[in-house]
PDB file of C-alpha atoms in Angstrom:
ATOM      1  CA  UNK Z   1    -132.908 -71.333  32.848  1.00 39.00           C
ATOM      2  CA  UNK Z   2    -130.699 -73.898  33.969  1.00 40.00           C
ATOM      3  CA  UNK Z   3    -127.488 -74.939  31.566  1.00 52.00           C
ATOM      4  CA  UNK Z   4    -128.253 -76.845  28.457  1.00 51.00           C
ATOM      5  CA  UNK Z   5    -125.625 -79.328  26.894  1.00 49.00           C
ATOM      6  CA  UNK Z   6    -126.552 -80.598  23.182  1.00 53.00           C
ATOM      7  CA  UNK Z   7    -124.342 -83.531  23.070  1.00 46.00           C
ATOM      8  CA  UNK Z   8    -124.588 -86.265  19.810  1.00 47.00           C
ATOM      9  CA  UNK Z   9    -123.532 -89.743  19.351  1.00 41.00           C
ATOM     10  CA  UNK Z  10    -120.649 -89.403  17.063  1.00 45.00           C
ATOM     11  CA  UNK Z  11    -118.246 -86.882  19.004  1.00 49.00           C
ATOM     12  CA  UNK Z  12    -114.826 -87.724  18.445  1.00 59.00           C
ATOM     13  CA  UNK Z  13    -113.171 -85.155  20.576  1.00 68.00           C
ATOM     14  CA  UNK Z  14    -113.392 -84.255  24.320  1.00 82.00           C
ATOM     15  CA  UNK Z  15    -116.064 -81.280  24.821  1.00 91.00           C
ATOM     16  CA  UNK Z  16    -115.329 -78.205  27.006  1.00 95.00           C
ATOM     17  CA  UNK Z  17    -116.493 -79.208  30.639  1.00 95.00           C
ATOM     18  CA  UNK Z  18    -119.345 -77.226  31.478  1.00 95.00           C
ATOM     19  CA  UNK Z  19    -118.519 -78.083  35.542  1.00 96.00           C
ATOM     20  CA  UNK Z  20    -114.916 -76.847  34.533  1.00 96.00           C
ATOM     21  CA  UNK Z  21    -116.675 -73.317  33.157  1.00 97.00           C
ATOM     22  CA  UNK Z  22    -118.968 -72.603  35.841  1.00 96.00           C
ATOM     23  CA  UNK Z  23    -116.450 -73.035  38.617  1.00 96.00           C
ATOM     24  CA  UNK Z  24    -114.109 -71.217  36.841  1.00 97.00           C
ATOM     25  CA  UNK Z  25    -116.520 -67.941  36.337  1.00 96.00           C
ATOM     26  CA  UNK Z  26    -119.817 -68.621  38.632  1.00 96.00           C
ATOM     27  CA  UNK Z  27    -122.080 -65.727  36.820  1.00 95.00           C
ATOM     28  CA  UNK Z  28    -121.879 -68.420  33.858  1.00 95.00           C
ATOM     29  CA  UNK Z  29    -124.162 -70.777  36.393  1.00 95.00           C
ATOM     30  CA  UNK Z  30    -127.428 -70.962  34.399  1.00 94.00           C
ATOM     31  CA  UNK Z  31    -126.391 -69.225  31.290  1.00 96.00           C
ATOM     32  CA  UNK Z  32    -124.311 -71.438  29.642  1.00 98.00           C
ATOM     33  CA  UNK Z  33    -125.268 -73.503  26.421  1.00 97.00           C
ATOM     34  CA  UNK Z  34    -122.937 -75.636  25.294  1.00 96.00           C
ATOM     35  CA  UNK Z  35    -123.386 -77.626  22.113  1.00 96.00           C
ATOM     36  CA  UNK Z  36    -121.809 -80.384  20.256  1.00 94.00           C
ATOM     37  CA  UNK Z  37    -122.790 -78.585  16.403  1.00 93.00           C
ATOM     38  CA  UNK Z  38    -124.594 -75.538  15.739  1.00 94.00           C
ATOM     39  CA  UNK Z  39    -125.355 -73.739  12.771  1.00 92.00           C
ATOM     40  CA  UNK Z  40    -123.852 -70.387  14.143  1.00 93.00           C
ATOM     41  CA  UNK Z  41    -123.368 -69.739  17.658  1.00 96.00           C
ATOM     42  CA  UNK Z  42    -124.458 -65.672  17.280  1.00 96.00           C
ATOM     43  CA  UNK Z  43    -127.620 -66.858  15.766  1.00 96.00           C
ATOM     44  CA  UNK Z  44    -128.817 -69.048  18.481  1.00 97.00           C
ATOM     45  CA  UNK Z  45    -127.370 -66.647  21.151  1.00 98.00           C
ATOM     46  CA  UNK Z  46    -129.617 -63.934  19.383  1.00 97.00           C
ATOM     47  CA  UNK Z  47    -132.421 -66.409  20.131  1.00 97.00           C
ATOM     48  CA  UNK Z  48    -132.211 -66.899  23.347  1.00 98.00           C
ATOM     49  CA  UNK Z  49    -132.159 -63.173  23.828  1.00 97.00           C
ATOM     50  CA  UNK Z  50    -135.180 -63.024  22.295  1.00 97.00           C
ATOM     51  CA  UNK Z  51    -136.827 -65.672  24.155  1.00 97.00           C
ATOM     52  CA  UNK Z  52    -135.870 -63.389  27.148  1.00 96.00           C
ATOM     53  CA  UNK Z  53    -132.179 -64.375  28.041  1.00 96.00           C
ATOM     54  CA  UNK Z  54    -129.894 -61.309  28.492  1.00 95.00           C
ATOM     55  CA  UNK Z  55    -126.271 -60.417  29.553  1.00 96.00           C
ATOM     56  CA  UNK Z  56    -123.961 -63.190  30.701  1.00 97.00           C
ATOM     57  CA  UNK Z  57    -125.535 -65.874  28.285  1.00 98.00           C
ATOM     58  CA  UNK Z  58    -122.939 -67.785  26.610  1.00 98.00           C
ATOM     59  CA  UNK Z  59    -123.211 -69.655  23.925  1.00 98.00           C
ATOM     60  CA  UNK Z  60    -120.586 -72.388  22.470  1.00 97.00           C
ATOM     61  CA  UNK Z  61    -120.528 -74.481  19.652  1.00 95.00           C
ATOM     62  CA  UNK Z  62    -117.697 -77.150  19.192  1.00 94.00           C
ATOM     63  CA  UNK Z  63    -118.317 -77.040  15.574  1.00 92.00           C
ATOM     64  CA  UNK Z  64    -120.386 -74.384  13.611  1.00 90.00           C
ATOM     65  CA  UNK Z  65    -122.047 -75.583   9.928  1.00 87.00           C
ATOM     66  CA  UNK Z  66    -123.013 -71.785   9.187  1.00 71.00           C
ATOM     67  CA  UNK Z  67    -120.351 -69.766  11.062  1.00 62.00           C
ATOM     68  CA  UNK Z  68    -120.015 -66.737   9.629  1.00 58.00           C
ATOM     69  CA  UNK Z  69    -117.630 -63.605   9.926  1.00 54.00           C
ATOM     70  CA  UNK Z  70    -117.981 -59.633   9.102  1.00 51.00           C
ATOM     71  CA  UNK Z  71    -119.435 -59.187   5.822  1.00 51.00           C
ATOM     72  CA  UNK Z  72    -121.240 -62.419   5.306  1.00 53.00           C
ATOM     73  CA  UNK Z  73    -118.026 -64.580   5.239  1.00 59.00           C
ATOM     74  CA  UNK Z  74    -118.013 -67.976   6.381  1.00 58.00           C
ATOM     75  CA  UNK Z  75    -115.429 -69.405   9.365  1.00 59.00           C
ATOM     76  CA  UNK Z  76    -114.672 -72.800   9.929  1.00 66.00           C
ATOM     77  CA  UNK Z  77    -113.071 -74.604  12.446  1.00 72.00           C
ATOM     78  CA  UNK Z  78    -112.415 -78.625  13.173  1.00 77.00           C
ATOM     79  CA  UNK Z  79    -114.781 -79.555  15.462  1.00 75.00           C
ATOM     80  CA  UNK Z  80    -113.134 -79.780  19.079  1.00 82.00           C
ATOM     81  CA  UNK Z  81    -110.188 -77.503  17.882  1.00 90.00           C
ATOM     82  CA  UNK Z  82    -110.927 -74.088  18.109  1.00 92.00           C
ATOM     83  CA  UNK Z  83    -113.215 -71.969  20.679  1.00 97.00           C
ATOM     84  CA  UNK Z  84    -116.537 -70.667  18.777  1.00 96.00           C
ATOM     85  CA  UNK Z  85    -118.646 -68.455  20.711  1.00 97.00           C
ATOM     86  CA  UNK Z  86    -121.338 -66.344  21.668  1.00 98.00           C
ATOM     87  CA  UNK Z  87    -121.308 -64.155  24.607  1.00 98.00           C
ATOM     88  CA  UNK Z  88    -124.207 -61.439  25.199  1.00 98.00           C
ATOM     89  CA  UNK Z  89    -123.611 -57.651  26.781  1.00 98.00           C
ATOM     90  CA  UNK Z  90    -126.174 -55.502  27.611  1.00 97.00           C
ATOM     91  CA  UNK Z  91    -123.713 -52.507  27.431  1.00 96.00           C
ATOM     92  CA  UNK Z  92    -124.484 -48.818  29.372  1.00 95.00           C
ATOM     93  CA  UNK Z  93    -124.045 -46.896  26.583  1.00 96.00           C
ATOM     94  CA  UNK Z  94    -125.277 -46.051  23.424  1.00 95.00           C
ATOM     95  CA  UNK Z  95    -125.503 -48.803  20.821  1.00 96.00           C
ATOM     96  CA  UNK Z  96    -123.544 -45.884  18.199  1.00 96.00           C
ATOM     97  CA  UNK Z  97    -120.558 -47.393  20.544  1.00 97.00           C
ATOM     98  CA  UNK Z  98    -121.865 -51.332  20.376  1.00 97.00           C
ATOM     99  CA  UNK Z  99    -119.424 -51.356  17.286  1.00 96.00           C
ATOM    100  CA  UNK Z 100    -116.075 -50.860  19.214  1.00 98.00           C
ATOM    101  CA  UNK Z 101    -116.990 -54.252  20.970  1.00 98.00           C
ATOM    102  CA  UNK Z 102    -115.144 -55.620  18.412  1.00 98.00           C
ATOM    103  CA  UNK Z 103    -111.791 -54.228  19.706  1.00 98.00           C
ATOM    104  CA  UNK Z 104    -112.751 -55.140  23.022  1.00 98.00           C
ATOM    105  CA  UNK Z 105    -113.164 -58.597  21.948  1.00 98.00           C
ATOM    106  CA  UNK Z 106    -109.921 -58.809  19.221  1.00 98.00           C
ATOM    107  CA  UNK Z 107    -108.069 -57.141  22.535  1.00 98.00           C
ATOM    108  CA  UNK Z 108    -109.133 -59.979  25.007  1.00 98.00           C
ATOM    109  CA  UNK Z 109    -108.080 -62.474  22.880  1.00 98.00           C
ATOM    110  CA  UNK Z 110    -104.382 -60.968  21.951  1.00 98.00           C
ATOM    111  CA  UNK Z 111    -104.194 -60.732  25.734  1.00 98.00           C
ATOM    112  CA  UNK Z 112    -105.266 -64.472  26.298  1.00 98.00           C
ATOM    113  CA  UNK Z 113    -102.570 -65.597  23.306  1.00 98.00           C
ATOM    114  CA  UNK Z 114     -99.962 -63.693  24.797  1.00 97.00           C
ATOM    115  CA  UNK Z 115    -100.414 -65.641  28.336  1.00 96.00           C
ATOM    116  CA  UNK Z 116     -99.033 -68.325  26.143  1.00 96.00           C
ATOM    117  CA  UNK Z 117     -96.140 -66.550  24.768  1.00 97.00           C
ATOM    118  CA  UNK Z 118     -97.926 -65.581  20.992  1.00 98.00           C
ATOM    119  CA  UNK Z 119     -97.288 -61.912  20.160  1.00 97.00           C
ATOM    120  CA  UNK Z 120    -100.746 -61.438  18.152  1.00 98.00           C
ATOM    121  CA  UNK Z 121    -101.918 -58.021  16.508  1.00 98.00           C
ATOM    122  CA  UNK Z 122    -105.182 -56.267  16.019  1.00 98.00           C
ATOM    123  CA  UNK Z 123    -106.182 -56.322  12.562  1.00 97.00           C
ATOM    124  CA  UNK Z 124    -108.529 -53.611  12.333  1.00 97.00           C
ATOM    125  CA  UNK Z 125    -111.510 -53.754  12.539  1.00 94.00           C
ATOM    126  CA  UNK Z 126    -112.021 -57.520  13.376  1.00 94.00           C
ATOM    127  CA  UNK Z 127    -109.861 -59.681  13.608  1.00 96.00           C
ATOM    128  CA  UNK Z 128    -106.635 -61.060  15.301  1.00 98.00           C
ATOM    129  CA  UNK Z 129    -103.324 -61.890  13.267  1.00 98.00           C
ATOM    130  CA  UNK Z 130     -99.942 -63.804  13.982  1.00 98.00           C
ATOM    131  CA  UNK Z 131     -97.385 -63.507  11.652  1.00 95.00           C
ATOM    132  CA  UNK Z 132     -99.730 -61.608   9.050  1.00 94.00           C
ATOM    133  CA  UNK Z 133    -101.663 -65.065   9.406  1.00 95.00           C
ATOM    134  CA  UNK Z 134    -105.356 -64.665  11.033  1.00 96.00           C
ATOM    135  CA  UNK Z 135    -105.848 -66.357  14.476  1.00 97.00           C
ATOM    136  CA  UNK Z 136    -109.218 -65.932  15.477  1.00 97.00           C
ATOM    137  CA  UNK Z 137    -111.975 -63.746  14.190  1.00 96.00           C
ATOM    138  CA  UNK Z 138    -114.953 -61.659  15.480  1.00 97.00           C
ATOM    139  CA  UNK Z 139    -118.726 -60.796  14.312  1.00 96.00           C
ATOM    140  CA  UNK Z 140    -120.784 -58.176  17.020  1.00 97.00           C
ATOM    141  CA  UNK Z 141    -124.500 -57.826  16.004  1.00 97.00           C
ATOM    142  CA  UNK Z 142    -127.367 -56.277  18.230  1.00 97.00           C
ATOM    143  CA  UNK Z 143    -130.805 -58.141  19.106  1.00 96.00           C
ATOM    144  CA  UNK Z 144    -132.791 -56.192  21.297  1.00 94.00           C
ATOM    145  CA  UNK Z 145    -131.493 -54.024  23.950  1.00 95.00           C
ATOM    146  CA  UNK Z 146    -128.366 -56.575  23.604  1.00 97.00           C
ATOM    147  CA  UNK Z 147    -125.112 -57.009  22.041  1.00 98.00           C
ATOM    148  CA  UNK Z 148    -124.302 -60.419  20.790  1.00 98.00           C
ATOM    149  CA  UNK Z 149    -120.018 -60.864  20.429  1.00 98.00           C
ATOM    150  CA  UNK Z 150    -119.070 -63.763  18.401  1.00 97.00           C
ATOM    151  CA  UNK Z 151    -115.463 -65.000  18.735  1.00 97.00           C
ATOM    152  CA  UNK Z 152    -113.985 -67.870  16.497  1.00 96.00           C
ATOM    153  CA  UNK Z 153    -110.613 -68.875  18.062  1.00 97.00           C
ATOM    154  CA  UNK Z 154    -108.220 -71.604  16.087  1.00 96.00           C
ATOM    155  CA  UNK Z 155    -106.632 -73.433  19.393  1.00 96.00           C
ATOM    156  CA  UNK Z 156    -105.131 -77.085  18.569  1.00 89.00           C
ATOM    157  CA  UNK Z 157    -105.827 -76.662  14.550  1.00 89.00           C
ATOM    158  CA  UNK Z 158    -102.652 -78.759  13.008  1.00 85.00           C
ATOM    159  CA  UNK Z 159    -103.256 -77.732   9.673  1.00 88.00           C
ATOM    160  CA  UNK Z 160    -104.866 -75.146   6.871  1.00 88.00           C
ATOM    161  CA  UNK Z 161    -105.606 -75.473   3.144  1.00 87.00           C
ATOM    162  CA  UNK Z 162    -102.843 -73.997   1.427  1.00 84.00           C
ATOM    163  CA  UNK Z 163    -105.162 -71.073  -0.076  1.00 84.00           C
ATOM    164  CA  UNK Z 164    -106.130 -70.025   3.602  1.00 87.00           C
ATOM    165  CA  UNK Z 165    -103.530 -67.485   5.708  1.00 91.00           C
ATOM    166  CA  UNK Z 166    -104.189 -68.914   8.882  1.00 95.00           C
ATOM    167  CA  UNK Z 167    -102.901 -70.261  11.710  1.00 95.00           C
ATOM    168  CA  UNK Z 168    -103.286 -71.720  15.478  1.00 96.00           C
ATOM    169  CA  UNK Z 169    -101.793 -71.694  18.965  1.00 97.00           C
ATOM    170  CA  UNK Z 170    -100.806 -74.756  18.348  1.00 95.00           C
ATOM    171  CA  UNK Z 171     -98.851 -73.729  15.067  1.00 96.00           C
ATOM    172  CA  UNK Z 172     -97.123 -71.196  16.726  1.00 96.00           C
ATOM    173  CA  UNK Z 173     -96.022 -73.558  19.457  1.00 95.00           C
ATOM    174  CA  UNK Z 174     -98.372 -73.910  22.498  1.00 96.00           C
ATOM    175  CA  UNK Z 175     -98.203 -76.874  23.835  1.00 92.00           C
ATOM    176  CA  UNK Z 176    -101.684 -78.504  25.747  1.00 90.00           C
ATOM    177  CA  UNK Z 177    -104.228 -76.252  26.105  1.00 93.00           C
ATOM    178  CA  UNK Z 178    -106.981 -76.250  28.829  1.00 95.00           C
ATOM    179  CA  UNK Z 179    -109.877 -74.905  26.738  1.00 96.00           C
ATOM    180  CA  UNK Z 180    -111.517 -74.091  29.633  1.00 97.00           C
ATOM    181  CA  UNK Z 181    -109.415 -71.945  31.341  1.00 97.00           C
ATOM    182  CA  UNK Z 182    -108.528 -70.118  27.950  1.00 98.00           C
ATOM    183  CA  UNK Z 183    -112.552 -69.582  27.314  1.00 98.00           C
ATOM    184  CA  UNK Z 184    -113.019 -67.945  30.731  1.00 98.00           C
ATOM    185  CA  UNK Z 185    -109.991 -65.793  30.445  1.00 98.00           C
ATOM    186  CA  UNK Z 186    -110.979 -64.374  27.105  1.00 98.00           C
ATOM    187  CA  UNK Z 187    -114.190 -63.918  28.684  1.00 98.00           C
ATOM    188  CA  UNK Z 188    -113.355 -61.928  31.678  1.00 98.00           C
ATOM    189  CA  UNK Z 189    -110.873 -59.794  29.633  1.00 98.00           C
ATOM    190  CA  UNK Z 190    -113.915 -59.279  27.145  1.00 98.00           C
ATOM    191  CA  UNK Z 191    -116.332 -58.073  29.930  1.00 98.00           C
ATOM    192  CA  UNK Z 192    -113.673 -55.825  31.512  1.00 97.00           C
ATOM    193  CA  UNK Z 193    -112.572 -53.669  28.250  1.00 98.00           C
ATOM    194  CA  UNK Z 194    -115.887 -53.965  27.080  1.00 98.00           C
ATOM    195  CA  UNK Z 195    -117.174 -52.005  29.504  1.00 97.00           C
ATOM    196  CA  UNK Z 196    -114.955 -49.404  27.977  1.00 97.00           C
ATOM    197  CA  UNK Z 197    -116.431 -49.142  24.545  1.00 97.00           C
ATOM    198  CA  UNK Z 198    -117.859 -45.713  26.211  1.00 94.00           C
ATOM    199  CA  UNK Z 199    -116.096 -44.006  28.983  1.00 92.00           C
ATOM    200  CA  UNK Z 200    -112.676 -45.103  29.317  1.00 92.00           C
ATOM    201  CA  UNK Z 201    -112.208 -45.604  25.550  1.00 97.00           C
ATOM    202  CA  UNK Z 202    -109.101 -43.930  25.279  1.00 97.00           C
ATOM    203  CA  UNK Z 203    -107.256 -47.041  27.303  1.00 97.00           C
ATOM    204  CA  UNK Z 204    -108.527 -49.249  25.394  1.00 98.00           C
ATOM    205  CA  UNK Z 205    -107.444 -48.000  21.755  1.00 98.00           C
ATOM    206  CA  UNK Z 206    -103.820 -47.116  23.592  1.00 98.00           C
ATOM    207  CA  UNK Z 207    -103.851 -51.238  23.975  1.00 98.00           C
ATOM    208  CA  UNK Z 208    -105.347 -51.782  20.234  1.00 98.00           C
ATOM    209  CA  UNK Z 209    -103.015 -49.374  19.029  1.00 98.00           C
ATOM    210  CA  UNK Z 210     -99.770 -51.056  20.988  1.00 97.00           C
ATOM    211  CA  UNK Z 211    -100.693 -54.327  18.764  1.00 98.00           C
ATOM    212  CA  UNK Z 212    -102.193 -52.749  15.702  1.00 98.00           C
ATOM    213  CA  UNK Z 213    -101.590 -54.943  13.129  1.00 97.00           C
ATOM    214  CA  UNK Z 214    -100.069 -53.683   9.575  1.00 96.00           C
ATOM    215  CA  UNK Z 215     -99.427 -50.036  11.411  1.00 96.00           C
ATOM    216  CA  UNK Z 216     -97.128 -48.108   9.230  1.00 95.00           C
ATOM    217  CA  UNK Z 217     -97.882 -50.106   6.245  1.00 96.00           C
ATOM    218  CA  UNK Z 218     -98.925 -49.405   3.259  1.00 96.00           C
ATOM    219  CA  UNK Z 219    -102.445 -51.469   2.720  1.00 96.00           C
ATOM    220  CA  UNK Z 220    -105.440 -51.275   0.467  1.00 95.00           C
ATOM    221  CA  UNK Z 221    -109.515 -51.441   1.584  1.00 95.00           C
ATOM    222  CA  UNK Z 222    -112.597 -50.690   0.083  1.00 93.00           C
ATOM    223  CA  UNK Z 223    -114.878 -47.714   1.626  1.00 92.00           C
ATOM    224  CA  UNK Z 224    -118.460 -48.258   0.231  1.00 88.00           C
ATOM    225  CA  UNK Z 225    -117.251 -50.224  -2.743  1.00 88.00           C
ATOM    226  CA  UNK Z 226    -114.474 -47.288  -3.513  1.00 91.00           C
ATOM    227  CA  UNK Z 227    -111.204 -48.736  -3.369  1.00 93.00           C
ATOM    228  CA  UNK Z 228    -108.572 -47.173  -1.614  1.00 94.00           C
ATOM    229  CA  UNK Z 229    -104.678 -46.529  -0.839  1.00 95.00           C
ATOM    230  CA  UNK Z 230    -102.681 -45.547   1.601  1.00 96.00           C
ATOM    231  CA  UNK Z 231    -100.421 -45.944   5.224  1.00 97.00           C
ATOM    232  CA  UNK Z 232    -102.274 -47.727   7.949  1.00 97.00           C
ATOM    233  CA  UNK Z 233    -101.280 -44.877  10.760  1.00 97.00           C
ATOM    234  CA  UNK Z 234    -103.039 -46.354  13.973  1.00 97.00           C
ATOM    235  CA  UNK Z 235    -106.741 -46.615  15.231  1.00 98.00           C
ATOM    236  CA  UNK Z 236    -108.105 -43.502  16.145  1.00 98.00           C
ATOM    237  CA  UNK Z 237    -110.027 -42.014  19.339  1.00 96.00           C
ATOM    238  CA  UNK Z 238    -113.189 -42.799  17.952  1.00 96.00           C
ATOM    239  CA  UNK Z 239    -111.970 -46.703  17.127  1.00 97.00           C
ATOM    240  CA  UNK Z 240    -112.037 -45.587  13.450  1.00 97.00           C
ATOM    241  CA  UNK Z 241    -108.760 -46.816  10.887  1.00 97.00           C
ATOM    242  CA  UNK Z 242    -106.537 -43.579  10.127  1.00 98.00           C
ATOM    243  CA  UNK Z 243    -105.679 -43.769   6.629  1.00 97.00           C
ATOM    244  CA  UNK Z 244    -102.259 -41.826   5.418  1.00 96.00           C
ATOM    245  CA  UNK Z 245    -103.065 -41.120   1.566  1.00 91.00           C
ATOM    246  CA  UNK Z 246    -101.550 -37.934  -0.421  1.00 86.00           C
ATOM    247  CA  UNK Z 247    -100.234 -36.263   2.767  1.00 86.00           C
ATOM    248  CA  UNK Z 248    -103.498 -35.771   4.179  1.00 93.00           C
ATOM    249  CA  UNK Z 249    -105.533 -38.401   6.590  1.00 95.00           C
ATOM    250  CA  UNK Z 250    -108.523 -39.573   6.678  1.00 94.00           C
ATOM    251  CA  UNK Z 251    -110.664 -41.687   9.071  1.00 96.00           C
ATOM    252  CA  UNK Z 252    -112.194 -44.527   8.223  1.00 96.00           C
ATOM    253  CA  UNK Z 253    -115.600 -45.977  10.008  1.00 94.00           C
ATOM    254  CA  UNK Z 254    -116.026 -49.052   8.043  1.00 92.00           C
ATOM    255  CA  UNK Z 255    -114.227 -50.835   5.716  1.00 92.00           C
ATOM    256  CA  UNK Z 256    -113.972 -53.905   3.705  1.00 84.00           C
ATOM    257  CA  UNK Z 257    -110.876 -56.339   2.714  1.00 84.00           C
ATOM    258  CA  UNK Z 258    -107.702 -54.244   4.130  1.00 93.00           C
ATOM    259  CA  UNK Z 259    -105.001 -55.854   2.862  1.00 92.00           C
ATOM    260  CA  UNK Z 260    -101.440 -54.968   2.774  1.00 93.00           C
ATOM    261  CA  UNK Z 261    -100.015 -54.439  -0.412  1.00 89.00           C
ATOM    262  CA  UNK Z 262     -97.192 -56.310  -1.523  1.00 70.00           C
ATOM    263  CA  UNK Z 263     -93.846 -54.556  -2.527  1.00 50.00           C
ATOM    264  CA  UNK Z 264     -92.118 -51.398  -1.073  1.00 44.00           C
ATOM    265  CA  UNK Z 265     -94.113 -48.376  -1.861  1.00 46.00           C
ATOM    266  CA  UNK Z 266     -92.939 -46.335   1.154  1.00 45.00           C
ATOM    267  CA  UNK Z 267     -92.138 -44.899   4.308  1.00 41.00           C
TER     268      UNK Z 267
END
């Protein structure tokens, strides 16, 4: 299938260049789908996998009316001013390990950011955080025999609402940005410690765990609705959150809204 570009009448900001993309990374030639509004970029990616489209299909929205994160929760982004995307797998090994895709993906993007001299964190299990403040965000679901990685990235966002911890590159001082050449960096780093999620594992949480954010902490989460406290202690072998509580720890698989907690409550 040859690339598609969904363009409208009333864009008011310069698109990604497809041209730029392709040339960049050639195994994008035919797989790219580039659109000016979608209602979530993982949902239409899912689509074309099921319409028979596999790994290396990219999918990229400049604005997303539906985007969604972990959990149901919804991610928005000025159209034009962020990178929101789709890009499908079709990993080796078993889809018990499609999960840890997520660190692959939060890892790629700390690596892009810090090309461009922002120090950004892991924040278990999927996101990525400046400054406590959340840069970009990621959502990995399966269709088929593939894995579908979302990424929502805030590039040249100027401004949040004041309830919303979040930030940009271009809050924490990067200057122009070619979204192009970001996009296929990210992507590259993403298929490269991707293909770790199995064998190899172990280098990839040593990088997670070099840029773990709130390590040492003391945060709160919920584990199947139970809420719970403790020291954030690292990400273990297994890509799971340790959790310091009582002297003992424990390791936790999934887990919603960790938080730190504010105050000094310990070492």
């Amino acid at each position: 299938m040859g690339l598609q570009v969904n363009v409208g009448q009333s864009s008011l900001f310069v698109m990604l260049n497809s041209a730029e993309l392709i040339r960049r990374l050639p195994l994008l030639d035919g797989k790219l789908h580039l659109y000016e509004q979608l209602n979530s970029s993982n949902d239409r990616a899912a689509e074309l996998v099921r319409e028979g489209e596999g790994s290396g299909t990219l999918v990229v929205a400049e604005q997303q009316t539906k985007g969604r994160g972990r959990g149901g929760k919804s991610w928005t982004c000025p159209a034009g001013e962020g990178l929101l995307f789709s890009f499908v797998l079709e990993p080796d090994y078993e889809k018990v390990y499609w999960p840890r895709l997520a660190l692959a993906a939060g890892l790629a993007v700390a690596e892009a950011a810090e090309r461009y001299g922002v120090e950004a964190e892991i924040k278990w299990p999927n996101d990525v955080w400046v400054g406590g403040k959340k840069l970009a965000g990621i959502l990995v679901e399966g269709c088929e025999d593939c894995a579908v990685v979302g990424i929502g990235l805030n590039v040249s966002v100027g401004k949040f609402p004041e309830e919303v911890q979040a930030t940009s590159l271009a809050l924490e001082g990067v200057g122009r940005i070619e979204r192009e050449a970001l996009l296929v960096d990210i992507l590259q780093r993403l298929i490269g410690w991707g293909s770790r999620c199995g064998s190899g594992f172990e280098q990839l949480v040593e990088a997670c765990n070099k840029r773990c954010a709130l390590r040492n902490e003391w945060v709160q989460l919920y584990e199947g609705g139970e809420k719970r406290v403790g020291v954030l202690r690292g990400i273990s072998s297994e890509g799971y959150l340790v959790l310091e509580a009582e002297g003992e720890s424990r390791l936790v698989a999934q887990a919603d809204s960790v938080r730190p907690l504010l105050g000094e409550l310990g070492n």
